[in-house]
XYZ file of C-alpha atoms in Angstrom:
372
model
C -26.289 18.547 -40.820
C -23.855 19.666 -38.046
C -21.151 17.509 -36.831
C -18.544 17.068 -34.401
C -15.473 15.094 -35.075
C -12.533 13.972 -32.340
C -10.279 11.944 -34.404
C -9.233 12.192 -38.404
C -10.638 8.680 -38.996
C -14.303 10.460 -37.982
C -13.415 13.154 -40.285
C -12.352 10.735 -43.078
C -15.653 8.648 -42.568
C -17.682 11.645 -43.028
C -15.685 12.923 -46.064
C -16.637 9.473 -47.788
C -20.246 9.309 -46.882
C -20.229 12.996 -48.426
C -18.716 11.841 -51.727
C -21.038 8.972 -51.796
C -23.894 11.282 -51.893
C -22.559 13.462 -54.197
C -21.797 10.503 -56.379
C -25.628 10.075 -56.528
C -26.529 14.034 -57.652
C -26.615 12.799 -61.261
C -29.278 10.414 -60.793
C -31.649 12.318 -58.750
C -31.430 15.440 -60.788
C -32.263 13.358 -63.842
C -35.294 12.298 -61.409
C -36.084 16.021 -60.801
C -35.829 16.706 -64.671
C -38.346 14.076 -65.278
C -41.080 15.324 -62.760
C -40.658 18.638 -64.455
C -41.091 17.233 -68.070
C -44.410 15.396 -66.259
C -45.609 18.440 -64.812
C -45.422 20.170 -68.383
C -47.318 17.194 -69.842
C -49.732 17.559 -67.121
C -50.479 21.390 -67.264
C -50.880 20.514 -71.355
C -53.694 17.783 -71.014
C -55.658 19.066 -67.832
C -57.229 21.726 -66.924
C -57.464 21.709 -63.324
C -55.091 24.022 -61.381
C -53.882 21.603 -58.715
C -52.570 17.802 -58.227
C -55.180 16.332 -56.113
C -52.605 13.543 -55.139
C -49.797 15.650 -53.974
C -49.546 19.133 -52.213
C -45.748 19.399 -53.528
C -45.090 21.824 -56.591
C -42.847 21.536 -59.121
C -41.329 24.912 -58.276
C -41.003 24.432 -54.515
C -39.016 21.230 -55.425
C -36.921 23.437 -57.817
C -36.303 25.662 -55.408
C -35.375 22.849 -52.585
C -32.867 21.642 -55.125
C -31.051 24.808 -56.128
C -30.572 25.016 -52.440
C -28.860 21.565 -51.642
C -26.581 22.304 -54.944
C -25.740 25.485 -53.053
C -25.083 23.659 -49.469
C -22.619 20.812 -50.917
C -19.503 23.113 -51.586
C -20.123 24.521 -48.258
C -20.514 20.827 -46.786
C -17.349 20.066 -48.794
C -15.313 23.474 -47.062
C -16.186 22.417 -43.565
C -15.118 18.696 -44.112
C -11.927 20.174 -45.343
C -11.353 22.652 -42.442
C -12.620 19.971 -39.691
C -9.427 17.611 -41.588
C -7.056 20.274 -41.303
C -8.072 20.735 -37.680
C -7.933 17.457 -36.857
C -4.584 16.814 -38.355
C -2.846 19.595 -36.244
C -4.298 18.170 -33.164
C -2.998 14.911 -34.179
C 0.148 16.167 -34.578
C -0.194 17.724 -31.117
C -0.819 14.600 -29.905
C 2.245 12.830 -31.440
C 4.249 15.801 -29.910
C 2.945 15.064 -26.133
C 3.181 11.763 -26.636
C 7.146 11.835 -27.875
C 7.907 13.954 -24.794
C 5.617 12.376 -22.607
C 7.024 8.812 -23.507
C 10.417 10.121 -22.730
C 9.843 11.577 -19.515
C 8.050 9.059 -18.028
C 10.977 6.809 -19.092
C 13.683 9.439 -17.641
C 12.176 9.326 -14.256
C 12.113 5.695 -13.945
C 15.347 5.720 -15.245
C 15.876 8.522 -12.204
C 14.196 6.436 -9.440
C 16.398 3.280 -10.624
C 19.588 5.663 -9.933
C 18.129 6.139 -6.316
C 17.883 2.719 -5.461
C 21.572 1.942 -6.489
C 22.792 5.034 -4.613
C 21.856 3.161 -1.277
C 22.466 -0.502 -2.770
C 25.930 -0.364 -3.751
C 28.112 -2.012 -1.327
C 31.199 -0.438 -1.400
C 29.927 3.623 -1.494
C 30.197 5.095 1.684
C 27.757 7.076 3.471
C 29.485 10.089 2.274
C 29.766 8.949 -1.215
C 26.282 8.333 -1.122
C 25.806 11.906 0.203
C 27.594 13.379 -3.047
C 26.107 11.054 -5.405
C 22.841 11.771 -4.359
C 23.639 15.845 -4.421
C 24.703 15.212 -8.195
C 21.376 13.378 -8.727
C 19.231 16.022 -7.297
C 21.136 19.003 -9.237
C 20.168 16.991 -12.544
C 16.550 16.323 -11.776
C 16.083 19.735 -10.609
C 18.032 20.459 -14.285
C 15.205 18.756 -16.181
C 12.476 20.958 -15.172
C 12.417 22.978 -18.263
C 11.669 19.834 -19.860
C 8.937 19.275 -17.702
C 7.341 22.845 -18.021
C 7.354 22.022 -21.726
C 4.752 19.121 -21.218
C 2.857 21.366 -18.808
C 2.638 23.966 -21.909
C 1.639 21.347 -24.684
C -0.874 19.819 -22.276
C -2.361 23.709 -22.297
C -2.918 23.575 -25.569
C -3.949 19.953 -25.612
C -6.825 21.260 -23.298
C -7.646 24.146 -25.460
C -7.931 22.116 -28.589
C -10.458 20.317 -26.324
C -8.322 16.891 -27.128
C -9.627 13.730 -24.884
C -7.928 10.976 -25.758
C -4.573 10.477 -27.194
C -3.459 7.193 -28.871
C 0.015 7.307 -29.132
C 0.714 7.848 -25.655
C -0.637 6.189 -22.261
C 0.714 9.023 -19.863
C -1.611 11.771 -18.833
C -0.283 15.335 -17.158
C -1.665 14.311 -14.154
C 0.068 10.832 -13.824
C 3.646 12.661 -15.287
C 3.013 15.195 -12.391
C 3.052 12.551 -9.771
C 6.380 10.684 -11.249
C 7.808 14.424 -11.160
C 6.862 15.125 -7.634
C 7.636 11.665 -6.396
C 11.174 11.597 -8.404
C 12.006 14.935 -6.721
C 10.496 14.155 -3.443
C 12.296 11.016 -3.528
C 15.846 12.287 -4.213
C 15.415 15.022 -1.264
C 13.999 12.090 0.998
C 16.763 9.763 0.507
C 19.555 12.998 0.784
C 18.137 14.038 3.955
C 18.082 10.130 4.963
C 22.004 9.690 4.174
C 22.524 13.155 5.648
C 20.845 12.235 8.898
C 22.722 8.596 9.078
C 26.051 10.214 8.642
C 24.980 12.720 11.717
C 24.077 9.664 13.735
C 27.030 7.665 13.062
C 29.486 10.748 13.939
C 27.385 11.672 17.110
C 26.493 8.356 18.687
C 30.226 7.351 17.826
C 28.909 3.960 15.732
C 30.679 2.363 12.276
C 29.192 2.725 8.890
C 28.952 -1.076 8.944
C 26.379 -0.554 11.458
C 24.771 2.253 9.805
C 24.166 -0.144 6.943
C 23.240 -3.556 9.035
C 20.110 -1.023 9.874
C 19.227 0.658 7.137
C 19.066 -2.820 5.363
C 17.123 -4.536 7.878
C 14.978 -1.339 7.965
C 14.316 -1.299 3.932
C 13.601 -4.821 3.852
C 10.632 -4.787 5.874
C 9.712 -1.173 4.705
C 7.532 -2.912 2.008
C 5.969 0.052 0.336
C 8.861 2.338 0.406
C 7.854 5.178 1.873
C 10.452 5.281 4.921
C 7.957 4.279 7.504
C 7.425 0.865 9.707
C 4.192 -0.151 11.298
C 4.304 -1.449 14.392
C 4.006 -5.142 12.865
C 6.788 -4.555 10.262
C 8.959 -2.834 13.148
C 8.682 -5.825 15.427
C 9.654 -8.261 12.670
C 12.602 -5.629 12.016
C 13.877 -5.853 15.414
C 13.209 -9.981 15.322
C 15.270 -10.220 12.576
C 17.924 -7.718 14.383
C 18.224 -10.525 17.427
C 15.553 -8.665 19.620
C 13.543 -10.390 21.892
C 10.211 -8.537 21.973
C 7.701 -11.117 22.574
C 4.427 -9.712 22.827
C 2.655 -12.698 24.230
C 0.482 -13.254 27.127
C 2.959 -14.327 29.396
C 5.815 -11.721 28.760
C 2.804 -8.968 29.631
C 4.209 -7.246 32.853
C 2.338 -5.190 35.938
C 2.920 -2.505 37.248
C 2.508 -0.980 40.747
C -1.032 0.322 39.754
C -1.711 -3.378 37.854
C -1.750 -2.072 34.405
C -0.324 -4.423 31.893
C 2.464 -3.442 29.661
C 4.195 -5.624 27.212
C 8.249 -5.298 26.196
C 7.433 -4.147 22.806
C 4.827 -1.748 24.196
C 7.449 -0.267 26.166
C 9.852 -0.204 22.814
C 6.853 1.475 21.166
C 6.658 4.572 23.051
C 9.994 5.095 22.790
C 10.079 5.156 18.933
C 6.635 6.254 18.333
C 5.621 8.104 21.597
C 2.556 9.832 19.776
C 1.384 6.089 18.721
C 0.954 7.553 15.087
C 1.351 3.899 14.192
C 4.468 4.484 12.160
C 7.910 4.527 13.096
C 10.278 6.581 11.203
C 13.705 5.491 10.392
C 15.230 8.301 12.465
C 13.748 6.967 15.330
C 14.807 3.391 14.507
C 18.361 4.647 14.320
C 17.761 6.807 17.580
C 16.518 3.608 19.269
C 19.078 1.396 18.438
C 22.043 3.242 18.871
C 20.489 4.466 22.534
C 20.250 0.476 23.066
C 24.158 0.408 22.137
C 25.027 2.965 24.300
C 22.765 2.048 26.917
C 24.060 -1.759 26.883
C 25.790 -2.828 30.312
C 28.629 -4.988 30.092
C 28.942 -8.310 32.111
C 31.475 -6.532 34.605
C 28.957 -3.711 35.097
C 26.236 -6.083 35.709
C 28.270 -8.262 38.426
C 29.163 -5.107 40.116
C 26.022 -4.369 40.087
C 25.089 -7.565 41.636
C 27.738 -7.599 44.483
C 26.459 -4.248 45.663
C 23.132 -5.631 46.288
C 24.057 -9.140 47.770
C 27.288 -8.319 49.400
C 28.794 -11.270 50.541
C 25.842 -14.161 49.431
C 25.700 -15.758 46.040
C 21.875 -14.658 45.815
C 19.758 -11.469 46.398
C 16.332 -12.071 47.395
C 13.157 -10.316 46.236
C 13.069 -8.011 48.740
C 16.161 -6.726 47.858
C 15.497 -5.948 44.680
C 12.148 -4.681 45.022
C 14.298 -2.028 47.677
C 16.639 -1.367 44.978
C 14.591 -1.173 41.631
C 11.632 0.576 40.398
C 8.338 -1.590 40.673
C 7.905 -2.497 37.406
C 11.420 -3.550 36.780
C 11.782 -5.530 39.931
C 8.827 -7.789 39.188
C 10.228 -7.955 35.649
C 13.204 -9.092 37.034
C 11.877 -11.531 39.576
C 9.190 -12.715 37.188
C 12.374 -14.161 35.036
C 15.063 -15.493 36.954
C 15.381 -19.010 38.249
C 15.410 -19.630 42.042
C 18.436 -20.206 43.387
C 19.138 -23.645 45.246
C 22.402 -23.742 46.158
C 24.259 -25.312 49.612
C 23.919 -21.725 51.290
C 20.492 -21.123 50.142
C 18.220 -20.071 53.261
C 16.137 -22.979 54.205
C 13.256 -20.661 55.410
C 12.752 -19.218 52.410
C 10.456 -20.357 49.173
C 12.760 -21.576 46.377
C 11.775 -18.701 44.397
C 12.623 -16.235 47.063
C 16.309 -16.487 46.340
C 17.433 -15.682 42.816
C 20.668 -17.499 40.875
C 24.040 -15.371 40.509
C 24.768 -17.341 37.114
C 21.138 -15.495 35.871
C 20.603 -11.934 37.591
C 23.341 -10.953 34.783
C 20.871 -10.989 32.367
C 17.899 -9.414 34.314
C 18.923 -6.558 36.901
C 18.245 -4.123 34.160
C 15.742 -5.324 31.883
C 16.999 -5.047 28.453
C 15.429 -6.141 25.150
C 18.387 -7.007 22.936
C 19.342 -11.163 22.723
C 22.919 -10.073 22.977
C 21.872 -8.626 26.480
C 20.151 -11.714 27.135
C 23.031 -13.959 26.825
C 25.122 -12.229 28.673
């Protein structure tokens, strides 16, 4: 019978069964000799030409027996060839497994190095960039080992090998690990380069950059360099920003449309509303907020321009000087002024306390601005 084996164990099982079969041959050879003897006796005592109890003849049995004896050594050779072939496949499995297991461990160690490159508190951005540059060269230097794995995998495919008990890794999983490692180093290097560019162009120090990066990474749960809108909001809150999206903080513009403070921020960091905020967009927003933040003196000066010699300003004055949505934002949040010089004929909410105008003349999203 034909056979197909995929392991040394399967071939050995067939070899064992074949040896057991050959061990029975002497017994069956004796049975055949007995049949021949009985036929000779029948020929002596019987005159009829055929046996009415069987269609088999001794000559036919003899032919079949001789054919069987000729097939046995052929079967021996086929099993030995199969055993040699499976041993060769097994060596190929072991070779691939040794390379694959080492490569998988190496990619894991390199990923750890990438994490350490940005976690070290004493590493400056320039030092991180230099380290990641060396790491990228090291990763690219191991490409020959990856190509050797690909060649081994081609040999395995040519030999129609479906399983490998010595290795849990497949070429597909190793390919994913290799691509992730290379892209991760390149992406991290690019991120550090962008941080350096922001630091130098925006005039902020490395401590501020690290604080932003640390907060961003903390909420980037899947380490893909992006935050969804919920993660972004939580990140801003952790940095002290007031980005509440509750119903009572929803504002109305002149057309009656409703906009929350957080929605305005989202349109800055995710103008296409993809649902994702990149670290670069996060950095741009944070640095822009810092550069745009009015000082207390600037806010007082703005108030004095609007109020003149009064200690308050009226909603009409605010609406006249500010865009409608900003004016309504301020008016909704300012506490009425009830000083001795308040205008009696005006509703208490028609005037606004000078002590509170500092934080709301121009809307800000930072808790620092609110405390000013």
